[in-house]
Short mmCIF file of C-alpha atoms and ligand atoms in Angstrom, two decimals:
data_model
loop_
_atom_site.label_atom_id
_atom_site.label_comp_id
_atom_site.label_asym_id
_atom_site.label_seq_id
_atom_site.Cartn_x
_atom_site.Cartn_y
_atom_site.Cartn_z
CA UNK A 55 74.36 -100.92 -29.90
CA UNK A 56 70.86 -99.69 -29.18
CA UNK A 57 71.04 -95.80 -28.45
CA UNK A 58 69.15 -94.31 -25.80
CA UNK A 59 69.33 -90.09 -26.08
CA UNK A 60 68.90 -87.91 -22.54
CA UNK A 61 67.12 -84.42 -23.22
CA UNK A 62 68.64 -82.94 -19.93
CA UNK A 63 71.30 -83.44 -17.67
CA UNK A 64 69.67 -82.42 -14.11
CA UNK A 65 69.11 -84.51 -11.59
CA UNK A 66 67.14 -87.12 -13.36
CA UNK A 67 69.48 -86.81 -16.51
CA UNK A 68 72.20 -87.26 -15.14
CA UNK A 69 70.93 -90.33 -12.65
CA UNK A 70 69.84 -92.20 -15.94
CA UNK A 71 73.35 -91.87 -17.95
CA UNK A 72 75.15 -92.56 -14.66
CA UNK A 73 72.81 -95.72 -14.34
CA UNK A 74 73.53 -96.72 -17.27
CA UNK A 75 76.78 -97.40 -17.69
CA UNK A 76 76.49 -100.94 -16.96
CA UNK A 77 74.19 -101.47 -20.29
CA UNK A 78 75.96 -102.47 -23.57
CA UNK A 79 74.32 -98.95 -24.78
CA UNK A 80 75.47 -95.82 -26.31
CA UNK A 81 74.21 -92.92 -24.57
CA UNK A 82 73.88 -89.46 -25.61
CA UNK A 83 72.84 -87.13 -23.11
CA UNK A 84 71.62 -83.55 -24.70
CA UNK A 85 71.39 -79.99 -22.20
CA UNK A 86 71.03 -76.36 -23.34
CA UNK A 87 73.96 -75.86 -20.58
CA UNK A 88 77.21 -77.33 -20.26
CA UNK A 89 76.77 -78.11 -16.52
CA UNK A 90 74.60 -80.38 -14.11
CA UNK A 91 73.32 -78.05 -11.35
CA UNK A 92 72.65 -78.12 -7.80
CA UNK A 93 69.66 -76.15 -7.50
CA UNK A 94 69.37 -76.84 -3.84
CA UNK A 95 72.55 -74.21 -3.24
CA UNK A 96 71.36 -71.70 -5.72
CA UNK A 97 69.87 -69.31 -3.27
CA UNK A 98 73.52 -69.60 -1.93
CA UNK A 99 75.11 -68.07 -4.92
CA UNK A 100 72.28 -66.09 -5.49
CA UNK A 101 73.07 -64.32 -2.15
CA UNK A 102 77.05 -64.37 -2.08
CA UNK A 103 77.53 -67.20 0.31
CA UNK A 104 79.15 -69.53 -2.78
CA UNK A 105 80.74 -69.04 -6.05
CA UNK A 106 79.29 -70.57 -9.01
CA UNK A 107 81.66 -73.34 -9.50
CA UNK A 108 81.11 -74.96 -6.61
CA UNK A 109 77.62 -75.82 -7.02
CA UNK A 110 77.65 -76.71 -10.59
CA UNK A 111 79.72 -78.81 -13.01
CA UNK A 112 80.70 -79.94 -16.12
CA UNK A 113 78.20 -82.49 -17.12
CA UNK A 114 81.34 -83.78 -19.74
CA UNK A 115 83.39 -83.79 -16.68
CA UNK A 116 80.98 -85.80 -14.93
CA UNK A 117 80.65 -88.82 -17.66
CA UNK A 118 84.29 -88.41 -18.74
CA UNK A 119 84.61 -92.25 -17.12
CA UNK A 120 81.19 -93.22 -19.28
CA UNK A 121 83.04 -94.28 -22.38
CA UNK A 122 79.66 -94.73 -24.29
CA UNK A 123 78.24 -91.65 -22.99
CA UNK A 124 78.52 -88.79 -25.77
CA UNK A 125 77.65 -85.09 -24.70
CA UNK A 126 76.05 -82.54 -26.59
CA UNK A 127 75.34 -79.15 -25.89
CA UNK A 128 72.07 -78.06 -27.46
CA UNK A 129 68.49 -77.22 -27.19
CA UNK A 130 66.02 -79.70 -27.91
CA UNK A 131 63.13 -78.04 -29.96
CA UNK A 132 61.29 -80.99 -30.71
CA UNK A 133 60.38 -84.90 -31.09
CA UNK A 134 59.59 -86.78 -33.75
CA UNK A 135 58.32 -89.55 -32.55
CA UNK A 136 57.12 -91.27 -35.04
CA UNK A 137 60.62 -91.55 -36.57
CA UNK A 138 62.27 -91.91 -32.95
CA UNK A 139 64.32 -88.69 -33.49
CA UNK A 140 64.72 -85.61 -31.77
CA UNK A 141 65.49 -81.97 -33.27
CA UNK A 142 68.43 -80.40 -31.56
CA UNK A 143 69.50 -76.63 -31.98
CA UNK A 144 73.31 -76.57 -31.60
CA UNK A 145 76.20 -74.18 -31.82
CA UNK A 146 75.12 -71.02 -34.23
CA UNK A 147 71.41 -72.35 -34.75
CA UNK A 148 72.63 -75.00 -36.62
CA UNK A 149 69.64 -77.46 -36.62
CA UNK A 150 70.28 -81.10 -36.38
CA UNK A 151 68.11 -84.92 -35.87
CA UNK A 152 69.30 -87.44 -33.70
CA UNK A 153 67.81 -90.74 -33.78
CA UNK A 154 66.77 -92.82 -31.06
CA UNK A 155 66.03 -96.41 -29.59
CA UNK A 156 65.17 -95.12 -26.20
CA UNK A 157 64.31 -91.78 -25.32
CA UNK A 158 64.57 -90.22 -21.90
CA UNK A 159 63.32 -86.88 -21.31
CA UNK A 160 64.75 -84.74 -18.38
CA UNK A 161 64.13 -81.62 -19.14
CA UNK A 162 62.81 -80.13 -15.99
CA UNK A 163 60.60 -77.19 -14.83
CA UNK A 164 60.52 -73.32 -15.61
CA UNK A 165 59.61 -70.27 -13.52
CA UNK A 166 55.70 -69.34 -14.19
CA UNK A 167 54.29 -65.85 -13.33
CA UNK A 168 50.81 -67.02 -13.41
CA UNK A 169 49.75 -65.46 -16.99
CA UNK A 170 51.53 -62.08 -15.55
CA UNK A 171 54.76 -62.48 -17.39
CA UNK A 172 55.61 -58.80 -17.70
CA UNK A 173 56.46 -59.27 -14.03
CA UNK A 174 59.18 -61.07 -15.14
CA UNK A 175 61.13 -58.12 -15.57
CA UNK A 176 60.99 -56.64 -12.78
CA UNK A 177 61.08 -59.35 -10.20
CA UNK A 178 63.65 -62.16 -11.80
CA UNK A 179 62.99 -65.92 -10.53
CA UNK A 180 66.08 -68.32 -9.50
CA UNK A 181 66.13 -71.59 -11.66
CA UNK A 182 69.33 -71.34 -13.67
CA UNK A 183 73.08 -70.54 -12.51
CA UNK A 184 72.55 -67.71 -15.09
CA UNK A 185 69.33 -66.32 -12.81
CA UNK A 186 71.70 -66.90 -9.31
CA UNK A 187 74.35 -64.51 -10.42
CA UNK A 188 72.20 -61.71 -12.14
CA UNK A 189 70.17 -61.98 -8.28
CA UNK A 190 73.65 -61.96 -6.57
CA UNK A 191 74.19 -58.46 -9.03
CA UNK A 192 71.06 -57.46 -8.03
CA UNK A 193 71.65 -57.92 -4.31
CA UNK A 194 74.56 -56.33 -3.72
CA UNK A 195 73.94 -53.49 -6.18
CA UNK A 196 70.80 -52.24 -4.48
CA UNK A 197 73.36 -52.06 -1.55
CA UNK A 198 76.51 -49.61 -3.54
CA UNK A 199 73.40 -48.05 -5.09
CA UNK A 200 71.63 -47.10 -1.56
CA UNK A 201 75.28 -45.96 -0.10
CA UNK A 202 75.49 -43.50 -3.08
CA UNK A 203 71.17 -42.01 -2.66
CA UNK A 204 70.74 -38.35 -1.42
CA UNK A 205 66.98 -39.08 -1.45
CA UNK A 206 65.69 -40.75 1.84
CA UNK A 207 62.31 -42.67 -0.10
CA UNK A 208 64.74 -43.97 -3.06
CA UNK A 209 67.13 -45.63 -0.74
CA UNK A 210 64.55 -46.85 1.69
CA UNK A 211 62.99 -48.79 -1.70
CA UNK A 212 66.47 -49.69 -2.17
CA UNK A 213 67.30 -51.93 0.58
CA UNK A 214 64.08 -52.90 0.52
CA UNK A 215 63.83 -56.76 -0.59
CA UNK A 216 60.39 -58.37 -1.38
CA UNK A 217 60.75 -62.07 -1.37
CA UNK A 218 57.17 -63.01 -3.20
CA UNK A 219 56.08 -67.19 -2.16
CA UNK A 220 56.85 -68.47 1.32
CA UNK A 221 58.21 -72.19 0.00
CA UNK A 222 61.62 -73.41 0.48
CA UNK A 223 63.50 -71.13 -1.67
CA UNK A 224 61.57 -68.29 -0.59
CA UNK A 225 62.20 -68.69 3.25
CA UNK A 226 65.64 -69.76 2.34
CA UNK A 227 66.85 -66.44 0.36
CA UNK A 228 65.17 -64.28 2.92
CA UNK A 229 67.20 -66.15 5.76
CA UNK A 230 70.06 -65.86 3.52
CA UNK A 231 69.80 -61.79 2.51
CA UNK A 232 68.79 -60.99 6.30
CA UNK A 233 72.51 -62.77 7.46
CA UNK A 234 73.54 -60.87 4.30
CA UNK A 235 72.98 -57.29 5.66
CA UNK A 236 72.89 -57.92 9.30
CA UNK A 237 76.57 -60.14 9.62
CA UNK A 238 78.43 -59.68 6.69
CA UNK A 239 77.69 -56.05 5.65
CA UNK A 240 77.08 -54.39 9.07
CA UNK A 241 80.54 -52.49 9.35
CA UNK A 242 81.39 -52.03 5.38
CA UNK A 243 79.40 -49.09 4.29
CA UNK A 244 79.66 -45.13 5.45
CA UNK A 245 76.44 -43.70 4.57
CA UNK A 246 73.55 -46.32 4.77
CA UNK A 247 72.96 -48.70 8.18
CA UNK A 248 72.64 -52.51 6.20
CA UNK A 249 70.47 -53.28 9.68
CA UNK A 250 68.07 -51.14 8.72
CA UNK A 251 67.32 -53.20 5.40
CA UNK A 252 64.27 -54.32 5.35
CA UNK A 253 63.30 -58.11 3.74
CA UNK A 254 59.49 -58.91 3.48
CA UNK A 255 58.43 -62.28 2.33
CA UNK A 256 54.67 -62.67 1.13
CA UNK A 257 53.07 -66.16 0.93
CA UNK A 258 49.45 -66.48 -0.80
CA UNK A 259 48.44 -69.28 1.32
CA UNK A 260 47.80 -69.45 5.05
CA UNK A 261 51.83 -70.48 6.83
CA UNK A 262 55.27 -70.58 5.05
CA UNK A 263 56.70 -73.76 3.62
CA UNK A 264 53.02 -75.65 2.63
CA UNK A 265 54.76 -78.77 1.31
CA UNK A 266 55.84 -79.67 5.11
CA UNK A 267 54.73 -80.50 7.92
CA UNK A 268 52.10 -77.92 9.33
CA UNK A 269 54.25 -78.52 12.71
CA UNK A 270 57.50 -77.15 10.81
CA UNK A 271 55.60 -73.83 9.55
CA UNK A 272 55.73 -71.91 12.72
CA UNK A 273 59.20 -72.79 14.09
CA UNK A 274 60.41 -71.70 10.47
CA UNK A 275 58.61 -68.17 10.12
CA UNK A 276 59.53 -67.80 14.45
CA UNK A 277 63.15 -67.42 13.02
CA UNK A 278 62.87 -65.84 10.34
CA UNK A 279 60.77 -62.99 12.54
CA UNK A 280 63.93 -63.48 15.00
CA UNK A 281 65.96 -62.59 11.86
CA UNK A 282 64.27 -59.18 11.53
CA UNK A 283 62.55 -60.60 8.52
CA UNK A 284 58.52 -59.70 8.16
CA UNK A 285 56.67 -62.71 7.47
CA UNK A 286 53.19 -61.84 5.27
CA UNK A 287 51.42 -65.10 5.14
CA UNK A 288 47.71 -65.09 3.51
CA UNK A 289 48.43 -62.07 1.37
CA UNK A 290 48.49 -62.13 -2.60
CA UNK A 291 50.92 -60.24 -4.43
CA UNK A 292 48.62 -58.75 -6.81
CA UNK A 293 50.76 -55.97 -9.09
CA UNK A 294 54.62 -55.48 -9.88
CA UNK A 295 56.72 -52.69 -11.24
CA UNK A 296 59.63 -51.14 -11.18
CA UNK A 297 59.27 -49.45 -7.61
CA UNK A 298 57.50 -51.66 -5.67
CA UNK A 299 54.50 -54.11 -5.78
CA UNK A 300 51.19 -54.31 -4.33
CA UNK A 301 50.98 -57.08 -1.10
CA UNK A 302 47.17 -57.39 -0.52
CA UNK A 303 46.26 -53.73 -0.38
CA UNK A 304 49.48 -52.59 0.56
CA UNK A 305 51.86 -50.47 -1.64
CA UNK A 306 55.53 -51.86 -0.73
CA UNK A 307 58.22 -49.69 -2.53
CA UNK A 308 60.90 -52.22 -3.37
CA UNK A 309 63.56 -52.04 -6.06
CA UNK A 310 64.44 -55.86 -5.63
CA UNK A 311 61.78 -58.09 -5.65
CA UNK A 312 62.46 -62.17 -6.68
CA UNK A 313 59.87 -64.30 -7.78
CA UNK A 314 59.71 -68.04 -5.69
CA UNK A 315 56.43 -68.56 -6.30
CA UNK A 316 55.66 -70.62 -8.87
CA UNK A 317 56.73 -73.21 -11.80
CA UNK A 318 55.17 -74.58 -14.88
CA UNK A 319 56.53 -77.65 -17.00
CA UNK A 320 59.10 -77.61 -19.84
CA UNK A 321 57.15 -78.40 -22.97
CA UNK A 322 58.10 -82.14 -23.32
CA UNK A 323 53.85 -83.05 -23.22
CA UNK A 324 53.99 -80.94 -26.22
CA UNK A 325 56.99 -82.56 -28.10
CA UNK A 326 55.01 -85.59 -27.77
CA UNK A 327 51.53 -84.17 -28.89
CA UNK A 328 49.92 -84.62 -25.36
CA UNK A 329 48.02 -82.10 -23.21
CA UNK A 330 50.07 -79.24 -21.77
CA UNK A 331 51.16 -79.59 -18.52
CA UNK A 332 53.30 -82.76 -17.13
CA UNK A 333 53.30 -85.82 -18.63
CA UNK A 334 51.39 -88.32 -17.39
CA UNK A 335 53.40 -91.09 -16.95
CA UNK A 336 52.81 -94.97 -16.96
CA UNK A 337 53.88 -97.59 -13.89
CA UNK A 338 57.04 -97.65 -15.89
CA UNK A 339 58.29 -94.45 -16.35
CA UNK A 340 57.21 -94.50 -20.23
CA UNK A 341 54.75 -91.62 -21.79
CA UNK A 342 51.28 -92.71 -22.59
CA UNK A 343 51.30 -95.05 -26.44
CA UNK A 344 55.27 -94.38 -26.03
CA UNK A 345 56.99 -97.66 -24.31
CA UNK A 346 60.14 -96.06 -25.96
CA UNK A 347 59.87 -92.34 -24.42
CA UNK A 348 60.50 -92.24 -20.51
CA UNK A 349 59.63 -88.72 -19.13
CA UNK A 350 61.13 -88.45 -15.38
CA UNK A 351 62.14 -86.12 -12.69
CA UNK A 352 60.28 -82.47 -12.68
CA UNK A 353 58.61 -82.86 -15.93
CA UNK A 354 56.53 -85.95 -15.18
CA UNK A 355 53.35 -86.70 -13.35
CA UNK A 356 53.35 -89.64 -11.14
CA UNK A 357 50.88 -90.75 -8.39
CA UNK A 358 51.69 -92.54 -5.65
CA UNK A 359 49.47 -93.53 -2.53
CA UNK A 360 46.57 -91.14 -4.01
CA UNK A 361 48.56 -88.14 -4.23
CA UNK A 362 51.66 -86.57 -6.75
CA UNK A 363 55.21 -87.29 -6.25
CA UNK A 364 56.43 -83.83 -5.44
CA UNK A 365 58.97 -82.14 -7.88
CA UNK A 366 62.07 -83.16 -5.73
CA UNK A 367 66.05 -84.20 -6.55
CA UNK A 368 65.20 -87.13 -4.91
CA UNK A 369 62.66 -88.12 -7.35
CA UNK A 370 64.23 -87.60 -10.18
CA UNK A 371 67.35 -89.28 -9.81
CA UNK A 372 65.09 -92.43 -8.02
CA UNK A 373 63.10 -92.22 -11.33
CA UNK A 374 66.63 -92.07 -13.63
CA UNK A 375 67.64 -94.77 -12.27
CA UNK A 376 64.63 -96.87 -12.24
CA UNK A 377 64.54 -96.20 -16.36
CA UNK A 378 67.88 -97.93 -16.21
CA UNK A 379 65.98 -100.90 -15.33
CA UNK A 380 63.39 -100.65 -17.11
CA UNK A 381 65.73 -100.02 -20.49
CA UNK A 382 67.85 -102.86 -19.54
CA UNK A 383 65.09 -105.35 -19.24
CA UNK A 384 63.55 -104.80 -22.45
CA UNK A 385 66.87 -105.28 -23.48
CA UNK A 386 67.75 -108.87 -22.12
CA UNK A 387 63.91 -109.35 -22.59
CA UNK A 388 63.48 -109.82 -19.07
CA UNK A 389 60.57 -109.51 -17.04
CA UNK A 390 59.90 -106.04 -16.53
CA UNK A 391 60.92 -103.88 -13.16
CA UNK A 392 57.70 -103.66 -10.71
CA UNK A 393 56.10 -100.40 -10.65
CA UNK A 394 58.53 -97.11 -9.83
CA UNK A 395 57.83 -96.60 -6.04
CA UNK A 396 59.42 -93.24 -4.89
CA UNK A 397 61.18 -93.79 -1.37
CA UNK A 398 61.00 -90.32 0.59
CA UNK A 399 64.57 -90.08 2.09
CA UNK A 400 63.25 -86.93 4.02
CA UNK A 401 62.57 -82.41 2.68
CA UNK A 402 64.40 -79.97 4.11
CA UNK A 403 64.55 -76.47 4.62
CA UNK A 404 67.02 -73.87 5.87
CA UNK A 405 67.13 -70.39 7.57
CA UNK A 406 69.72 -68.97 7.90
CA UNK A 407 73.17 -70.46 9.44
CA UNK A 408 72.17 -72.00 12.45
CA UNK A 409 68.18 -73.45 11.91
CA UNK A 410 66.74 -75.83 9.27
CA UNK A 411 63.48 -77.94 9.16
CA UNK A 412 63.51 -81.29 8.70
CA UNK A 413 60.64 -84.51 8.00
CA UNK A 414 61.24 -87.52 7.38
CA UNK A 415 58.20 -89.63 7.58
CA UNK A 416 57.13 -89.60 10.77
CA UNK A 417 60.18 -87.88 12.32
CA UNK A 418 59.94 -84.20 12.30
CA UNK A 419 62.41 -81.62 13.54
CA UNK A 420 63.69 -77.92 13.64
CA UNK A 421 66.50 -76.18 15.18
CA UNK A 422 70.66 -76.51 15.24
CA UNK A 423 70.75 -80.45 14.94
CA UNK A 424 68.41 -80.32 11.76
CA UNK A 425 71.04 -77.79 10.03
CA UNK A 426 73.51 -79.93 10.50
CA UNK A 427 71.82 -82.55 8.71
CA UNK A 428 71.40 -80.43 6.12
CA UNK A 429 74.54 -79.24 5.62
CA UNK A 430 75.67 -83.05 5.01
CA UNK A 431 73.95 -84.29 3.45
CA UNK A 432 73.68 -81.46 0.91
CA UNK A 433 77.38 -81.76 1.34
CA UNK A 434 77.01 -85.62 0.34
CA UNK A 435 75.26 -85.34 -2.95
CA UNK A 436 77.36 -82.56 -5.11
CA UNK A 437 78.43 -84.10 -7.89
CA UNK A 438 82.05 -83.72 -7.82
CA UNK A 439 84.63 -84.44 -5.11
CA UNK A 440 86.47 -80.81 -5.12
CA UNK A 441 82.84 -79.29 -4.96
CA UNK A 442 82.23 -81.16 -2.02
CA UNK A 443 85.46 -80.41 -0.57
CA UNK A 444 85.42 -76.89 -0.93
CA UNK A 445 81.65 -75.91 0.22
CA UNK A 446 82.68 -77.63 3.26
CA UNK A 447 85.38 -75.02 4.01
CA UNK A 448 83.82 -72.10 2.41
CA UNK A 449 80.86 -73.16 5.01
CA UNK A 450 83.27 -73.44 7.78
CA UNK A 451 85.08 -69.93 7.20
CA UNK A 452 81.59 -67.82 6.39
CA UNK A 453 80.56 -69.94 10.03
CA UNK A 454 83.06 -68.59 12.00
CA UNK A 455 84.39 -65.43 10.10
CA UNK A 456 80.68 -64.44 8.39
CA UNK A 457 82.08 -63.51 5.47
CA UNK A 458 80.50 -65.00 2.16
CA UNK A 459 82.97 -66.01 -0.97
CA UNK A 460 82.16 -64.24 -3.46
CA UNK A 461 80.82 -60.83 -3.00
CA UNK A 462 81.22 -59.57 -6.91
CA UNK A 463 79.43 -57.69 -9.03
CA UNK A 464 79.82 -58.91 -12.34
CA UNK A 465 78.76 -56.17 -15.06
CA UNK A 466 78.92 -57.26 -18.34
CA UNK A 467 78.66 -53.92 -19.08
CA UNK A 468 82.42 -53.75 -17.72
CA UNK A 469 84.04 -55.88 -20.40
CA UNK A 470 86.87 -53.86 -22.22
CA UNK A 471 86.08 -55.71 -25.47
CA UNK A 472 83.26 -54.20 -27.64
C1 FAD B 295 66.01 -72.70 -6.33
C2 FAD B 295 65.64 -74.16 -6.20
C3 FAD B 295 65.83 -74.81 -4.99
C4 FAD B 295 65.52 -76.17 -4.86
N1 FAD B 295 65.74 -76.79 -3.65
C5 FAD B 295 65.52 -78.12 -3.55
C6 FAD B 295 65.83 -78.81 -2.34
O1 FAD B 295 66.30 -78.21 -1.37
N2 FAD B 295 65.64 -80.16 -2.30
C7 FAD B 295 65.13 -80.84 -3.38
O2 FAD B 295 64.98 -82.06 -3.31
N3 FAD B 295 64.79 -80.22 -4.50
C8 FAD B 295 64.98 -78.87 -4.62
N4 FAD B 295 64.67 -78.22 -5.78
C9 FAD B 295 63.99 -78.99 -6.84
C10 FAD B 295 64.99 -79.84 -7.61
O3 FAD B 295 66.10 -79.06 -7.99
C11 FAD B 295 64.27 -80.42 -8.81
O4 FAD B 295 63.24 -81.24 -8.34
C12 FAD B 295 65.22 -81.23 -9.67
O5 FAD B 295 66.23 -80.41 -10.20
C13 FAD B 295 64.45 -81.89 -10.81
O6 FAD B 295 65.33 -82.61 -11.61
P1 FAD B 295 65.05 -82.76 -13.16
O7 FAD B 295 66.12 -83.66 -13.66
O8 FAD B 295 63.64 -83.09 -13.39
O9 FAD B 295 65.24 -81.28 -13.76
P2 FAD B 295 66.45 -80.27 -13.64
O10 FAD B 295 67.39 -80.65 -12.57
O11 FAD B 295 65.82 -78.92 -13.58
O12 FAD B 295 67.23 -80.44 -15.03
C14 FAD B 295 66.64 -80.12 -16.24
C15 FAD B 295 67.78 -79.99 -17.25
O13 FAD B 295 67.22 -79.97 -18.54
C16 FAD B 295 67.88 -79.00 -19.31
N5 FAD B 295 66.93 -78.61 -20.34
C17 FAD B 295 65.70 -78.07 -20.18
N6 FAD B 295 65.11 -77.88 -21.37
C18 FAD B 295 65.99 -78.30 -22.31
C19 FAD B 295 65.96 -78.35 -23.72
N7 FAD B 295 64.91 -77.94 -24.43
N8 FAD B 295 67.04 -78.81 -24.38
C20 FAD B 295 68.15 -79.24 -23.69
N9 FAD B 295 68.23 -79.21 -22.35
C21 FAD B 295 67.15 -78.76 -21.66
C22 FAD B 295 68.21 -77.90 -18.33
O14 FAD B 295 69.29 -77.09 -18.79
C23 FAD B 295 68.57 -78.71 -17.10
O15 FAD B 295 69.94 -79.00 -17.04
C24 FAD B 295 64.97 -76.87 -5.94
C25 FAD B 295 64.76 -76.21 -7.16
C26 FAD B 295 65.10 -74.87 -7.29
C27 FAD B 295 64.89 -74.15 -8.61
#
């Protein structure tokens, strides 16, 4: 059977092995984790609201049904393309080749700091489930940590949160850490006043959330500002340390500052001795002199209609399963697919529990009914039924109680084993 190898099991990873099942092929899909994640609901974790489990899973778990489908955790370090094989780190370091008929690469986006990545350790970006739950330790320590401060400056910079980029993940953890201190904290702590924390969110460019609407901007940072959150919009963030940053000219002293500005490509352009960047793809799917390497989802460059697919869930998993098609006509030596047209089933954003932005094409709305579109449908496309099941009641208790579920600080430095 021809074998077609997945390097990642994301959104587009996961669409492609799920697609195809139907194909007399074996399938092994590759990822440096052991879980597909809903990146969509990381702020949530990231901010207490939900525990890890329920917005990630078991990639094995999901494909247990996929008889074909073998799963392997490991970290691609390389493609030989010329002998259709890819180099997999696995278990100890143990290096290993796997050979391929079709090769699908998946592998995503990473956080970039611009060329300023000493930043990085002071101001942590939210990608992986391991980045949610050091933010969530982050969070709620700079809370204990203010409670137990003599020194009025040090816990001001304490509950002092810098949210740096004004797109959808930016807007949505500063909705998130204002309900945070202002709901679920207000009554639990002695010494410090969680109202008085302060959450500033900086975007370089001139309104929040620039890949919508321009109609949706305002609405969005009107809430926020209803929130008690200070919106910064047209204002670089030009220098990060340990005690604060610099926002235009502005000295902000800030112990917590997270990074939601900006991503650069994993280095699949590379594995396949192209340009930096994204891969350009062809009509198809497949990399350029490639017809056996697809590159979807985050990782590739597409245009459509004059302009680049944005790096969505949506288009990933539309572009998994279109490489299904493609794979399986080659296969039956059938005419191929026509050209991969994205359909734009509508973006999204949401502050806080009670207000979300929402386009669609020419349909455009904000408010209550908007967030209750968004909790389905993000509801709707977890990948497991218990997941879905119990983020709907976790939602439904924090809604009416406005507690969160899982309020832990996790210290590794805890463990009782050496
Ligand atoms: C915080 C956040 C919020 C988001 N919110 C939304 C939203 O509300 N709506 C929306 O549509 N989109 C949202 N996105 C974007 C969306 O998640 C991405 O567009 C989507 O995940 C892209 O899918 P993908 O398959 O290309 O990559 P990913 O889903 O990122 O998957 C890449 C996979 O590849 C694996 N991998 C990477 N490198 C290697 C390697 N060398 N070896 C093995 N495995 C590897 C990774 O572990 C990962 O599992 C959000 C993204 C983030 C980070």
């Amino acid at each position: 059977m021809p074998h077609v190898v997945i390097v990642g099991g994301g959104f587009g990873g996961l669409a492609a092995a799920r697609a195809l099942k139907r194909l007399p092929v074996r399938v092994t899909l590759i990822d440096k984790t052991n879980h597909h994640l809903f990146q969509p609901l990381l702020y949530q974790v990231a901010t207490a609201i939900l525990m890890p489990g329920q917005i990630a899973a078991p990639i094995r778990q999901v494909l247990r049904r996929h008889r074909r489908a073998t799963v392997l955790l490991g970290e691609v370090t390389g493609v030989d393309a010329g002998r259709r094989a890819v180099e997999v780190r696995t278990g100890e370091g143990r290096a290993e080749r796997i050979s391929y008929d079709f090769l699908v690469l998946a592998t995503g986006v990473q956080h970039s700091y611009f060329g300023q990545d000493e930043y990085a350790r002071h101001a942590p970006g939210l990608k992986t489930m391991a980045d949610a739950t050091m933010v969530r330790n982050r969070i709620l320590s700079a809370f204990e940590e203010a409670e137990g401060e003599r020194d009025e400056a040090r816990r001001r910079a304490g509950l002092t949160f810098v949210l740096v980029g004004g797109g959808p993940t930016g807007v949505e953890m500063a909705g998130a850490i204002a309900e945070l201190a202002r709901l679920t904290m207000r009554e639990d702590f002695r010494r410090i006043d969680p109202l008085k924390t302060r959450i500033v969110l900086v975007e370089a460019g001139p309104r929040l959330l620039p890949s919508f609407d321009a109609g949706l901007s305002e609405p969005a940072a009107r809430q926020l500002r209803g929130m008690g959150v200070e919106v910064l919009t047209g204002r670089m963030v030009s220098e990060i340390g340990e005690d604060g940053c610099r926002v235009g000219e502005d000295w902000v002293a800030s112990r917590n500052i997270i990074w939601t500005a900006g991503v650069a490509p994993s280095p699949a352009a590379e594995w396949l001795g192209l340009p930096k960047g994204k891969v350009r793809v062809r009509y198809d799917l497949s990399a350029p002199g490639r017809p056996e390497v697809f590159v979807i989802g985050d990782v590739a460059y597409y245009e459509q209609d004059g302009r680049p697919l944005p790096g969505v869930a949506q288009v990933a998993m539309q572009m998994g399963r279109h490489v299904a098609r493609a794979i399986e006509a080659r296969l039956l030596n059938n005419a191929p697919p026509p050209p991969f047209h994205y359909t734009d089933k509508g973006n999204m954003a949401v502050v806080g529990r009670n207000f979300a932005v929402f386009e669609s094409r020419r349909l455009k709305f904000s408010g209550w009914m908007a967030w209750l579109v968004w909790s389905m449908i993000h509801i709707l496309f977890l990948a497991l039924p218990n997941m879905r099941l119990t983020v709907f009641w976790q939602w439904v208790w924090s809604y009416f109680t406005e507690q969160r579920g899982s309020r832990l600080i996790v210290d590794p430095r805890n463990s009782s084993n050496p």
